[in-house]
Amino acid sequence: MKMGLVEESWRFYEWTKETKDPRTRNWFLLNDNPIYVILIVLAYYFIVWQGPKFMKNRKPYELQTFMIIYNWFLVILSAYMTFEIVYSSYLIGYFSTSNPLCAKYKHSEAYKDPKEMRLANVLYIYFLSKILEFMDTFLMILRKKDNQITYLHVYHHSSILIVWWIVMTYMPGGQSWMSSSMNCSVHVVMYAYYALAAIPSMRSKLWWKKYITKFQLVSFTC
């Protein structure tokens, strides 16, 4: 019984290797196993755990200039990814189907299509951007905004990287265009707010602050 379970597990492992997308197989962080991504997530957890302890007896950092630059960079990056994901999906023909939200990923044909490759490339940038967004948490730690580091915040930032490792390894296309483009479009608004809120004179003028939490909840579902 035990040997049968081992053999079945090994067959499943071999099957997962065979079903990987041939285009992304040798891309950075998308090799035969998720060990590097898992190590990145564990490092993130370690910083979340030890960071507040490190800052306990230290004064919070202001980081105003860095936050403005960082947030505007993510606004521009998110806007670019939104356009590129949606436009690539349109070129592929996802919008000509009866249900664009359930676009079918043609695994055996996708690697031959330059339009599918264009979508895979921008989804790879999206995947890497999830690592960059760990900086959101690190800035909260350095500014001693520990009350903002909720379970949902940490869970979202860490799990989405693993989920998108799976997407990029096995099916970088199809329905994944919808969640990624929605997440990016939400981030355009969200990071624009953060960039403006980093400027003290602008904070009182941000009347749309009450909508940011709703935008964040939408982002968490993507």
XYZ file of C-alpha atoms in Angstrom:
222
model
C 0.000 0.000 0.000
C 2.801 2.368 0.963
C 4.819 1.560 -2.184
C 1.720 2.120 -4.302
C 1.287 5.579 -2.797
C 4.953 6.408 -3.436
C 4.700 5.213 -7.037
C 1.517 7.201 -7.645
C 3.108 10.301 -6.128
C 6.142 9.880 -8.379
C 3.929 9.446 -11.455
C 2.046 12.598 -10.514
C 5.346 14.476 -10.143
C 6.485 13.251 -13.571
C 3.128 14.275 -15.032
C 3.489 17.805 -13.638
C 6.897 18.082 -15.339
C 5.467 16.943 -18.672
C 2.544 19.405 -18.594
C 4.655 22.504 -17.977
C 4.492 25.224 -20.589
C 7.599 24.827 -22.803
C 7.972 28.592 -23.299
C 8.389 29.522 -19.644
C 10.240 26.403 -18.467
C 13.656 28.080 -18.406
C 12.577 31.547 -17.309
C 13.964 32.991 -14.074
C 12.194 31.429 -11.024
C 10.106 29.155 -13.274
C 12.232 26.010 -13.232
C 11.292 22.427 -12.308
C 10.209 23.186 -8.750
C 8.921 26.143 -6.740
C 11.709 26.013 -4.138
C 13.059 29.479 -4.935
C 9.629 31.067 -4.773
C 8.907 29.255 -1.513
C 12.211 30.537 -0.078
C 11.284 34.086 -1.111
C 7.924 33.738 0.652
C 9.600 32.295 3.781
C 12.040 35.233 3.784
C 9.033 37.564 3.538
C 7.407 35.833 6.550
C 10.657 36.133 8.497
C 10.838 39.894 7.868
C 7.154 40.293 8.821
C 7.885 38.407 12.045
C 11.199 40.016 12.993
C 10.779 43.453 11.407
C 8.504 44.958 14.085
C 10.842 43.598 16.778
C 13.806 45.244 15.047
C 11.918 48.569 14.909
C 10.517 48.365 18.453
C 13.036 50.731 20.061
C 13.797 52.750 16.950
C 12.138 55.836 15.560
C 9.944 55.315 12.486
C 11.482 56.270 9.159
C 9.770 58.988 7.116
C 10.705 57.695 3.646
C 8.506 60.307 1.964
C 10.581 60.724 -1.194
C 11.091 56.999 -1.608
C 7.370 56.303 -1.129
C 6.380 58.863 -3.746
C 8.826 57.426 -6.295
C 7.938 53.810 -5.452
C 4.187 54.342 -5.654
C 4.284 56.331 -8.898
C 6.506 53.671 -10.417
C 3.874 51.052 -9.567
C 1.132 53.280 -11.001
C 2.985 53.447 -14.330
C 3.877 49.739 -14.269
C 0.306 48.720 -13.388
C -1.154 50.931 -16.132
C 1.247 49.423 -18.674
C 0.418 45.859 -17.599
C -3.335 46.544 -17.682
C -3.141 47.819 -21.260
C -0.769 45.105 -22.445
C -2.750 42.236 -20.891
C -6.093 43.446 -22.231
C -4.731 44.333 -25.681
C -2.845 41.037 -26.020
C -5.997 39.150 -25.032
C -7.932 41.083 -27.644
C -5.360 40.231 -30.344
C -5.499 36.548 -29.408
C -9.275 36.626 -29.844
C -10.452 36.101 -26.288
C -13.043 38.881 -26.694
C -14.583 37.255 -29.769
C -15.673 34.219 -27.758
C -19.120 33.915 -26.207
C -17.599 34.309 -22.724
C -14.277 36.235 -22.639
C -13.967 35.659 -18.884
C -13.665 31.911 -19.531
C -11.168 32.112 -22.382
C -9.685 28.700 -23.132
C -5.914 28.269 -22.988
C -4.677 26.147 -25.895
C -1.622 24.590 -24.287
C -0.432 22.591 -27.315
C -0.732 25.538 -29.726
C 0.097 28.591 -27.604
C 3.893 28.352 -27.969
C 3.557 28.686 -31.745
C 1.546 31.910 -31.568
C 3.447 35.233 -31.168
C 0.299 36.864 -29.779
C 0.124 34.245 -27.019
C 3.832 34.835 -26.387
C 3.195 38.553 -26.008
C 0.594 37.816 -23.328
C 2.923 35.336 -21.593
C 5.674 37.977 -21.483
C 3.530 40.610 -19.773
C 2.088 38.030 -17.366
C 5.676 37.166 -16.428
C 6.299 40.842 -15.610
C 3.107 40.734 -13.536
C 4.409 37.654 -11.689
C 7.727 39.382 -10.893
C 5.895 42.529 -9.761
C 4.355 40.500 -6.930
C 7.845 40.247 -5.411
C 8.328 43.997 -5.755
C 5.024 44.570 -3.946
C 6.464 42.981 -0.803
C 7.886 46.467 -0.361
C 4.383 47.568 0.719
C 4.792 45.515 3.892
C 8.414 46.509 4.436
C 7.483 50.198 4.278
C 4.801 49.620 6.916
C 7.396 47.979 9.159
C 9.973 50.754 8.708
C 7.320 53.413 9.358
C 6.021 51.450 12.400
C 2.525 51.105 10.927
C 2.169 47.614 12.388
C -1.622 47.937 12.685
C -1.785 47.898 8.871
C -0.018 44.536 8.619
C -3.118 42.365 8.908
C -3.446 38.639 8.323
C -5.296 39.353 5.062
C -2.515 41.681 3.900
C 0.245 39.126 4.560
C -1.776 36.208 3.196
C -2.565 38.049 -0.040
C 0.991 39.217 -0.711
C 2.530 35.801 -0.050
C -0.062 33.481 -1.589
C -0.446 35.417 -4.836
C 3.230 34.843 -5.661
C 2.833 31.065 -5.306
C -0.444 31.070 -7.240
C 1.179 32.977 -10.090
C 4.175 30.634 -10.097
C 1.661 27.880 -10.865
C -0.052 29.980 -13.543
C 3.214 30.955 -15.251
C 4.581 27.415 -15.064
C 1.559 25.606 -16.472
C -0.837 28.000 -18.238
C 0.366 31.588 -18.840
C -2.709 32.645 -20.770
C -6.415 31.867 -21.040
C -8.566 32.952 -18.107
C -5.575 34.360 -16.228
C -5.859 37.558 -18.301
C -8.986 38.582 -16.378
C -7.750 38.413 -12.782
C -4.364 39.942 -13.635
C -5.816 42.869 -15.601
C -8.373 43.554 -12.866
C -5.673 43.476 -10.203
C -3.466 45.839 -12.218
C -6.288 48.305 -12.869
C -7.128 48.400 -9.156
C -3.444 49.017 -8.402
C -3.369 52.049 -10.699
C -5.928 53.742 -8.445
C -4.560 52.360 -5.190
C -0.913 53.288 -5.704
C -1.864 56.699 -7.088
C -3.660 57.316 -3.808
C -0.638 56.162 -1.792
C 1.681 58.400 -3.828
C -0.499 61.450 -3.240
C -1.093 60.572 0.432
C 2.683 60.593 0.966
C 2.539 64.369 0.377
C 1.181 66.005 3.584
C -0.417 68.941 1.759
C -2.433 66.572 -0.432
C -3.941 64.331 2.244
C -6.929 66.544 3.071
C -7.832 66.773 -0.628
C -8.065 63.015 -1.200
C -11.862 62.762 -0.968
C -11.799 59.259 -2.430
C -9.931 57.807 0.543
C -13.087 55.956 1.695
C -13.114 53.941 -1.531
C -9.535 52.683 -1.214
C -10.446 49.877 1.203
C -13.069 48.643 -1.263
C -10.496 48.772 -4.056
C -8.103 46.786 -1.871
C -10.718 44.093 -1.215
C -11.287 43.785 -4.954
C -7.521 43.516 -5.394
C -7.315 40.749 -2.775
C -9.794 38.629 -4.744
C -7.514 38.810 -7.834
